[in-house]
Coordinates of C-alpha atoms in Angstrom, one line a residue:
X1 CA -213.0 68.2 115.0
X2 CA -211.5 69.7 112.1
X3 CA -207.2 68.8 111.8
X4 CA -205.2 71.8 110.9
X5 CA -201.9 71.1 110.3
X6 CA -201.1 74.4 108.1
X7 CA -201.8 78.1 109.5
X8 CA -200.5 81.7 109.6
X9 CA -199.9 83.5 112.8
X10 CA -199.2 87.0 113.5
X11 CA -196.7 86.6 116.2
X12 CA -195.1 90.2 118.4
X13 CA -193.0 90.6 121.2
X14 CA -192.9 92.5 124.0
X15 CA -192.0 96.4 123.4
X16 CA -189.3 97.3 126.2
X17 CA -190.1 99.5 129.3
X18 CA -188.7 103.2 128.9
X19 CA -186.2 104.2 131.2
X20 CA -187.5 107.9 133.4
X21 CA -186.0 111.2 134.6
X22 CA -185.8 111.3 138.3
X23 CA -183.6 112.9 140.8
X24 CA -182.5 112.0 144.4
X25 CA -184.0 114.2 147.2
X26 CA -181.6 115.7 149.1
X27 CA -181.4 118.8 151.1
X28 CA -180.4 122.0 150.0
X29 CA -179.7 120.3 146.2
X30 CA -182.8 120.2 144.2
X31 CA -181.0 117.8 141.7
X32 CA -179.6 115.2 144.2
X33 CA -177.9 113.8 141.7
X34 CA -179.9 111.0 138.8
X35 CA -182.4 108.7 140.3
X36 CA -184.4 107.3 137.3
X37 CA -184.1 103.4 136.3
X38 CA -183.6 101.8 133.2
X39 CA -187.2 100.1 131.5
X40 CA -187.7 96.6 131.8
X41 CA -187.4 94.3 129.1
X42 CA -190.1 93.1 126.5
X43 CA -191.1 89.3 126.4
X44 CA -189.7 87.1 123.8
X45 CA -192.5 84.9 122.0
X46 CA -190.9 80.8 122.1
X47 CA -191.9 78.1 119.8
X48 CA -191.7 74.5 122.2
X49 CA -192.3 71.1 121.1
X50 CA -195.2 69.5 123.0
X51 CA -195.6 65.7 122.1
X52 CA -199.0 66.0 123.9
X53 CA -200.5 67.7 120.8
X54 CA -200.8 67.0 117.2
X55 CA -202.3 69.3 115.3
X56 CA -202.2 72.9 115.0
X57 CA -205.9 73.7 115.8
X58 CA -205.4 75.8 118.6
X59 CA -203.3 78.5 116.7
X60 CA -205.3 78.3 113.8
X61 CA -208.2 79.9 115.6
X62 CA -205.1 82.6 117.0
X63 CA -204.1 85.4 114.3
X64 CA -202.4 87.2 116.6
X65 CA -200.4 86.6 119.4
X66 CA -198.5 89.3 121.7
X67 CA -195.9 88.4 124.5
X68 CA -195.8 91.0 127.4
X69 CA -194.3 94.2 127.7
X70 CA -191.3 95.2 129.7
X71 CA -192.3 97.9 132.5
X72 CA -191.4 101.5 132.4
X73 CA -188.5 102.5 134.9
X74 CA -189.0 103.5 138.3
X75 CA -187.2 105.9 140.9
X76 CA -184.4 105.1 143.1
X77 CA -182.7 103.6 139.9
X78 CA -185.2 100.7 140.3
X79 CA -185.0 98.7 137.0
X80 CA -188.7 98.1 135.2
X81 CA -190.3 94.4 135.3
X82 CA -189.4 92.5 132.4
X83 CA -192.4 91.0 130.4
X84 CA -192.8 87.4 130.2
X85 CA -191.7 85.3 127.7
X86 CA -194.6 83.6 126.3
X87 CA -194.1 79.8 125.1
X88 CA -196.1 78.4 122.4
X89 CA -196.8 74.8 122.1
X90 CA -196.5 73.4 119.3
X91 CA -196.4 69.7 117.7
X92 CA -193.1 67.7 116.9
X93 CA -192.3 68.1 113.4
X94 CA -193.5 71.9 113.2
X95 CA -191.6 73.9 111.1
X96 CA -191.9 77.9 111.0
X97 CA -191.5 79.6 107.8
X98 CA -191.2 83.3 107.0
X99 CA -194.4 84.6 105.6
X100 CA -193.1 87.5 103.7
X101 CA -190.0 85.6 102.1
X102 CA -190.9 81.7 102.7
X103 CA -187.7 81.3 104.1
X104 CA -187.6 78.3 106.7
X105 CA -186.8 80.1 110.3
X106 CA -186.6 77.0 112.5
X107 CA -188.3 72.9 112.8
X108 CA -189.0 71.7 115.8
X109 CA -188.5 68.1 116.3
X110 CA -187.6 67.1 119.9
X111 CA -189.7 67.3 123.2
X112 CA -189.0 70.6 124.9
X113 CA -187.1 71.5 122.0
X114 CA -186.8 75.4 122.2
X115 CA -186.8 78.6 119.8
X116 CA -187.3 82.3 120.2
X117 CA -189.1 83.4 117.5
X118 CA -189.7 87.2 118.3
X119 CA -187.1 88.4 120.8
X120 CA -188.6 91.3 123.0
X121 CA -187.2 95.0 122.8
X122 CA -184.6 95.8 125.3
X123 CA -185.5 98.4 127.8
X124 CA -184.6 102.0 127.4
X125 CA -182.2 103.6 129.6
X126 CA -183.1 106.0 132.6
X127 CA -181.1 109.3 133.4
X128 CA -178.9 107.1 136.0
X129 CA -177.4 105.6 133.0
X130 CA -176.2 108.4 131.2
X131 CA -174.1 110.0 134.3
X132 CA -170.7 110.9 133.8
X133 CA -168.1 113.5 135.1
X134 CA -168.9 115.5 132.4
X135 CA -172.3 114.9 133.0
X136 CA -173.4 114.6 136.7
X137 CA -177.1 115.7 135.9
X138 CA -178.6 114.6 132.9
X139 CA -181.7 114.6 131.2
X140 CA -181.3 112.0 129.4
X141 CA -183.6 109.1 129.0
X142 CA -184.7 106.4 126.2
X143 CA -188.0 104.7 125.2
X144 CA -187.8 100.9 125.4
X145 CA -186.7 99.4 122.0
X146 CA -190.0 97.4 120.4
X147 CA -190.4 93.8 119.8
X148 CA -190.0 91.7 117.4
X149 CA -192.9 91.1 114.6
X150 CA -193.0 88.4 112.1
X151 CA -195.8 86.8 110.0
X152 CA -195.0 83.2 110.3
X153 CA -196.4 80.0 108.5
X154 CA -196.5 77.3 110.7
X155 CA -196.8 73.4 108.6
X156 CA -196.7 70.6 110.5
X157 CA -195.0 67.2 109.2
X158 CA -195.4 64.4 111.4
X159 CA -192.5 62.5 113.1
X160 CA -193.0 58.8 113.1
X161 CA -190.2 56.0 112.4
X162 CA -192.9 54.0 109.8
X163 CA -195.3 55.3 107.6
X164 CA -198.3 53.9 105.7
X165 CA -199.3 54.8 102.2
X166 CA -201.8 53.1 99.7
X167 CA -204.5 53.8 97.9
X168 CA -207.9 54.8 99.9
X169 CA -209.2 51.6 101.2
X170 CA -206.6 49.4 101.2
X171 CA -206.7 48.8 104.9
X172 CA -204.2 51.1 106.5
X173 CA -206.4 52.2 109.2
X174 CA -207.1 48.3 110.3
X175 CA -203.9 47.8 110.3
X176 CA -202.6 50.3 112.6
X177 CA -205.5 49.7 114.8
X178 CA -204.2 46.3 115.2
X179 CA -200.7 47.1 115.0
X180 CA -200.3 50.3 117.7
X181 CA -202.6 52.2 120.3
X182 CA -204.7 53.9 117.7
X183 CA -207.9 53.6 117.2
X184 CA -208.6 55.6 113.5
X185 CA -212.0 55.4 112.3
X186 CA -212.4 52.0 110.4
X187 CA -214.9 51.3 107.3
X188 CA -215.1 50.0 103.9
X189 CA -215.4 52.3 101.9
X190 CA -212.9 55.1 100.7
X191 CA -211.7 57.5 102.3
X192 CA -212.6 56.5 105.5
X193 CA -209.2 58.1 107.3
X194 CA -209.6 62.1 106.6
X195 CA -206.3 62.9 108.8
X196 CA -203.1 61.3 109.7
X197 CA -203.4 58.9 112.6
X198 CA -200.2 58.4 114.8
X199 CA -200.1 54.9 116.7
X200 CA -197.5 53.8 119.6
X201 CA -195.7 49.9 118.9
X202 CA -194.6 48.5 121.9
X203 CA -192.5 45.3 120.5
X204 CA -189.3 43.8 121.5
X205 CA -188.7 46.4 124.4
X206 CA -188.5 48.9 121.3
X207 CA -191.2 51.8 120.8
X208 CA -192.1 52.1 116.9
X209 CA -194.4 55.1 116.2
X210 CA -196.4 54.4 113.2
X211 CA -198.2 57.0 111.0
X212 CA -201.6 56.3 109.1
X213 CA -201.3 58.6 106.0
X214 CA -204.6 58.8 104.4
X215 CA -205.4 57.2 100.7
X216 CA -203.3 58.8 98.0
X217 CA -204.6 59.2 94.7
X218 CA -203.5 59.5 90.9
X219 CA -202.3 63.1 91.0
X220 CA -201.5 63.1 94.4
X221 CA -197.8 64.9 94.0
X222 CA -199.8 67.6 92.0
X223 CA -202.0 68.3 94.6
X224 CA -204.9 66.7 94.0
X225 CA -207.0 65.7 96.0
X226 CA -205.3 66.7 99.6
X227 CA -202.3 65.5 98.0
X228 CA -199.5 67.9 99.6
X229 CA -201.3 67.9 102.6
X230 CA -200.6 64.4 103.5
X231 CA -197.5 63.2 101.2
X232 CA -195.8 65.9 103.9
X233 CA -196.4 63.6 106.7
X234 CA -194.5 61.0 105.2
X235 CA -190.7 62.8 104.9
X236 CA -189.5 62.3 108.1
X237 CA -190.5 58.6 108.2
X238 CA -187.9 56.2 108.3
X239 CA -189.8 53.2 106.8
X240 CA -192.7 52.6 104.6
X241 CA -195.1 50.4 104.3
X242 CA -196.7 50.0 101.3
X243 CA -200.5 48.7 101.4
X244 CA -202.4 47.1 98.7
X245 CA -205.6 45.6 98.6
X246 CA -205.7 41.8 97.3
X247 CA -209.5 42.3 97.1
X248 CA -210.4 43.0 92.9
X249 CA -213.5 44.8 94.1
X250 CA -210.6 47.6 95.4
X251 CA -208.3 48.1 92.4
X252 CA -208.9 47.7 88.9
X253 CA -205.5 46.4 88.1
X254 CA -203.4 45.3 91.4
X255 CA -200.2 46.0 89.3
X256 CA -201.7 49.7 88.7
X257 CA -202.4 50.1 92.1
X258 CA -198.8 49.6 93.0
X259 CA -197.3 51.9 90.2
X260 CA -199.5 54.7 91.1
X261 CA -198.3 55.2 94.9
X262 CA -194.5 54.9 94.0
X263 CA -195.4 57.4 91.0
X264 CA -196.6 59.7 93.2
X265 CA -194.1 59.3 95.8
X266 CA -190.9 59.9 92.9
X267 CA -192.9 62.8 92.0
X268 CA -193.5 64.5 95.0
X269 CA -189.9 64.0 96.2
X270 CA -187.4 61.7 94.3
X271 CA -185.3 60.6 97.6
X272 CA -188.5 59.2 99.8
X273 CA -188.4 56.0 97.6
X274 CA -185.4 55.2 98.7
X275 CA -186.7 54.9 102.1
X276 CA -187.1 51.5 102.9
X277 CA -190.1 49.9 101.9
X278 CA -191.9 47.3 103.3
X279 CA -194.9 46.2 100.3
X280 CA -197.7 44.2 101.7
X281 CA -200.4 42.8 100.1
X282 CA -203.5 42.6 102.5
X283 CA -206.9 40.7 102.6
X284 CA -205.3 37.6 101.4
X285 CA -208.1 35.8 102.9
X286 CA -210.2 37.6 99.6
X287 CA -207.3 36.3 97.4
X288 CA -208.4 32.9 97.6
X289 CA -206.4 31.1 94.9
X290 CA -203.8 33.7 95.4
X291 CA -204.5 35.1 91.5
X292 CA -203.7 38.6 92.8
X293 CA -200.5 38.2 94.5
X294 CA -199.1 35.7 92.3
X295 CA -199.8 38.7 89.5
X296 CA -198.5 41.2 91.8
X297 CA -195.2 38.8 92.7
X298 CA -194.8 38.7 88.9
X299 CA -195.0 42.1 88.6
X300 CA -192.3 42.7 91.3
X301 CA -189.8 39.7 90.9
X302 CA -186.9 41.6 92.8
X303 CA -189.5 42.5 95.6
X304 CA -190.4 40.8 99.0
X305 CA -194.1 41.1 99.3
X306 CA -195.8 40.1 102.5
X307 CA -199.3 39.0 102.4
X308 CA -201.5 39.5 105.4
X309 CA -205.0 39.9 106.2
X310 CA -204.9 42.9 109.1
X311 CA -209.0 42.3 109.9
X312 CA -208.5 38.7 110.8
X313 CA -205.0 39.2 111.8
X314 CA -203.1 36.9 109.5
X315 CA -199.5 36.8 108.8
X316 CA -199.3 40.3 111.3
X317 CA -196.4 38.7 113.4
X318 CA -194.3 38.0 110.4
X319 CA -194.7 41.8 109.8
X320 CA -194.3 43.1 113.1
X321 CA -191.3 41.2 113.0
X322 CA -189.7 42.5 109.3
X323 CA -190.4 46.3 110.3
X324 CA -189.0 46.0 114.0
X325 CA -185.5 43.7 111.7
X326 CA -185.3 47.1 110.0
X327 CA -186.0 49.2 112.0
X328 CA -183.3 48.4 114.2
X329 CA -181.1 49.0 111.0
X330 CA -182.0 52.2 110.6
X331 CA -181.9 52.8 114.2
X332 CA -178.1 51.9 114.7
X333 CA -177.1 54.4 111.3
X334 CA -178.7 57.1 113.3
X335 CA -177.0 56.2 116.1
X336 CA -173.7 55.5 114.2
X337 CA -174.2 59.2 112.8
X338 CA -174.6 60.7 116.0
X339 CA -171.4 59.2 117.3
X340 CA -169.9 61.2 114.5
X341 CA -171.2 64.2 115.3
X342 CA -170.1 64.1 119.2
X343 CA -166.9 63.2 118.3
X344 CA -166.9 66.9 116.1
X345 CA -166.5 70.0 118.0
X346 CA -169.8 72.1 116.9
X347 CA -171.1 74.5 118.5
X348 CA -175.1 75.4 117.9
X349 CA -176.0 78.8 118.1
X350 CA -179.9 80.3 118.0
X351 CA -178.4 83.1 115.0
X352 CA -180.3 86.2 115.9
X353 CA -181.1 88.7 113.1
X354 CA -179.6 92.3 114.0
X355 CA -182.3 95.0 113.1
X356 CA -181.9 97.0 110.1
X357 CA -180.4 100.1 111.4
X358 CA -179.1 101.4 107.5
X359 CA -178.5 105.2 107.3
X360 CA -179.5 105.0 104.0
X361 CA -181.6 107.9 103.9
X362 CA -185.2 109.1 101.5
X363 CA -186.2 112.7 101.2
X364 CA -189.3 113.5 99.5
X365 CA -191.1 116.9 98.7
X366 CA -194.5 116.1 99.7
X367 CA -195.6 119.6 99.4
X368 CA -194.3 123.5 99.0
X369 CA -192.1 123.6 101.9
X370 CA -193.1 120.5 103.1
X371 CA -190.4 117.4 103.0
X372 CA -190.9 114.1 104.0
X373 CA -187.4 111.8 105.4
X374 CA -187.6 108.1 105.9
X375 CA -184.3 106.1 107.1
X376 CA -184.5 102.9 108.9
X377 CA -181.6 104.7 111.1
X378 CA -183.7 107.8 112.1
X379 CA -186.8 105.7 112.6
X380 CA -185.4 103.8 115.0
X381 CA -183.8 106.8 117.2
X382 CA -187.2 108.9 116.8
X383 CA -189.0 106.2 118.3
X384 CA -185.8 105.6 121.3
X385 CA -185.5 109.5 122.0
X386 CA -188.7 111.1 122.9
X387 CA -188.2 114.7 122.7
X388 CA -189.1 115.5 125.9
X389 CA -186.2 117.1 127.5
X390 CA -183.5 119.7 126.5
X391 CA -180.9 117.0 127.2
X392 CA -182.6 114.4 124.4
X393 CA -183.8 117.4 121.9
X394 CA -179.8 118.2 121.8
X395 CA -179.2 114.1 121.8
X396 CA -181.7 113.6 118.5
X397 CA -180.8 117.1 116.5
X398 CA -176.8 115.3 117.4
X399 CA -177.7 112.3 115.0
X400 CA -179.3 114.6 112.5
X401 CA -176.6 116.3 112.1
X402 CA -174.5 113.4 111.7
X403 CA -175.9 112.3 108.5
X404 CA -176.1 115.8 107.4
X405 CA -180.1 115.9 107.3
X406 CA -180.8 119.8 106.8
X407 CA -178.1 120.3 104.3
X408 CA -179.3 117.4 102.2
X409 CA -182.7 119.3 102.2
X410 CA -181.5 122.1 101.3
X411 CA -180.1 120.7 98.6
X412 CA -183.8 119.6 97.5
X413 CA -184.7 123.4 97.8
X414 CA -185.4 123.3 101.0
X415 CA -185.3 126.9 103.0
X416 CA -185.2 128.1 106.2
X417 CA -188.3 127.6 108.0
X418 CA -189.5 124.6 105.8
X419 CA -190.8 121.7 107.4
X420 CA -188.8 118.4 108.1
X421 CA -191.6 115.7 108.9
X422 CA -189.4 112.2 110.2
X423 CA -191.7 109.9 111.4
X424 CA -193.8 111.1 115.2
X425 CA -191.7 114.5 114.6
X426 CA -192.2 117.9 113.0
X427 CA -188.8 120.1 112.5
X428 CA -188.6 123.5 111.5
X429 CA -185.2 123.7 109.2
X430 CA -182.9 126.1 110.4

């Protein structure tokens, strides 16, 4: 199966129910007073971390995706059904970027970890709603508001607390297999590992996740290759381990093969070498007057180097045992640097965009006696009062006439009788 850890999803919510114009029966009074409920409100769409997936397959084969609509309402003030909200699953480390400005909108990083994404539109009011002493029988009623659309990017970047680089074949994917619960594909040749493998560590009553990042190249940081794709993977890590191979039949120069990974990692993001770094030298049992490592040791005098051979597990306890020493460490900082934060008062709010409702206003001339208004104010209101009613025509021609419309055409050359065309609706000007 193909691994997707990059699409793009059309994601809208739920357009809210419109409210209705009903009466209450009563005898001998026609217009028993108002009777018609508001509309119900539109689904929100909800991004969720899922440990139970890791890829982003699923939504890759998705373009679109639509939450439920809010129903219309009902007599006897009866409030409209809400639509659903509809929860997407997504993997742990899934971040969601604006498509249209590439702006990051939200990661999610814990299990059941939630975010609303699109919120729904609120339903519109019925007539019920708009009584008042000055009003006991109105005709007034709204459409529900719409929902929310975005075009989102969703990348994935794995959470794991160690990750593996090296050069293709240098025996990540036998060491994981050896090391965790995974079981990656396994062969000597390059490029055997085609996606990021995550494995479970069970050592010391602690649980280390590990993730196999496929062979870097030269050029990695650049792109090459699937360079960006996997280097990704790696940021959230809070150890590396860095694997070369001992045999000479995988590296030209061992020394080389060293310098090109951290190259690529500076490169591609200057604060990831400053993870820790665990190097290790493996297939030691092909390193059989040690040549290689002692070159390698020479290379890196200030370095500890661990030599191992992960197919006939050699030297892997002494390993196990250095990551789980520093994991720990990093374990208690992030610990120590929650403690901080509980001990601040900070309160996390989901910020919620407000629509653009801008009177800002454009009138164009489309054609002799023909004129054309766009506002993000009157675009909304067209849509929330239909004209169906005396009551709502009285309502809408109101917030015309608050920002002045027909005199600002006139001022275009507009006459009376000319057309006003704003959005669904066709006005004569008066």
């Amino acid at each position: 199966m193909q691994f997707i850890d990059e699409c793009v999803v059309e994601l809208k919510a739920g357009n809210g129910g419109n409210g209705i114009v009903s009466w209450r029966k009563e005898a001998h009074n026609p217009y028993g007073g108002p009777y018609g409920g508001d509309g119900g409100d539109g689904g929100d769409i909800i991004l969720i971390g899922d440990n139970n997936i890791n890829s982003l397959n699923d939504l890759h084969h998705t373009k679109r995706i639509k939450a439920q609509n809010g129903e219309n309402g009902g007599t006897k003030v009866s409030t409209g059904k809400s639509g659903e909200h509809l929860y997407i699953k997504v993997p742990l480390g899934t971040v969601a970027i604006d498509f249209e400005t590439n702006e990051v909108i939200t990661e999610i990083i814990n299990i059941g970890q939630t975010f609303t994404i699109c919120n729904g539109g609120k339903g519109g009011h019925g007539n019920w709603w708009f009584k008042n002493p000055e009003n006991k029988v109105p005709k007034l009623h709204e459409n529900g508001d719409l929902g929310e659309c975005k075009k989102v990017k969703l990348v994935l970047k794995y959470i794991a607390d160690i990750g593996m680089v090296g050069l293709p074949n240098a025996g990540k994917s036998t060491l994981v297999s050896k090391l965790t619960t995974a079981h990656p594909k396994v062969a000597n040749y390059q490029f055997t590992t085609l996606t990021p493998v995550l494995g479970v560590c069970e050592y010391k009553n602690e649980r280390m996740v590990f993730a196999d990042i496929p062979g870097l190249i030269e050029g990695a940081s650049e792109g090459k290759g699937l360079g960006h794709e996997f280097l990704r993977h790696i940021e959230r890590c809070s150890i590396l381990i860095h694997m070369i191979s001992l045999n000479p039949d995988d590296n030209m120069d061992i020394n080389e093969a060293y310098d090109v990974i951290m190259s690529e990692l500076k490169l591609y993001q200057r604060q990831i070498i400053n993870k820790p770094i665990v190097v290790v030298a493996n297939k030691i049992d092909c390193d059989i007057d040690n040549e290689q490592i002692n070159k390698l040791k020479s290379h890196l005098p200030n370095v500890e180097i661990i030599g191992i051979s992960a197919l006939n597990s050699i030297n892997l306890e002494e390993l196990l045992e250095k990551i789980y020493q520093k994991y720990i460490v990093q374990k208690q900082q992030k610990l120590a640097e929650l403690a901080k934060q509980k001990n601040k008062v900070v309160k996390v709010v989901e910020v919620k965009k407000l629509p653009d409702y801008s009177k800002d206003i454009k009138i164009e001339k489309i054609d002799e006696g023909i004129f054309k208004i766009t506002s993000k104010y009157l675009e909304y209101w067209t849509h929330k009062i239909p004209l169906d009613t005396s009551d709502n025509i009285i309502r809408y021609n109101q917030k015309l006439k608050n920002l002045e419309i027909e005199e600002k055409v006139k001022q275009l050359g507009g006459k009376r009788g000319d057309t006003m065309l704003i959005y669904d609706n066709e006005l004569t000007l008066d």
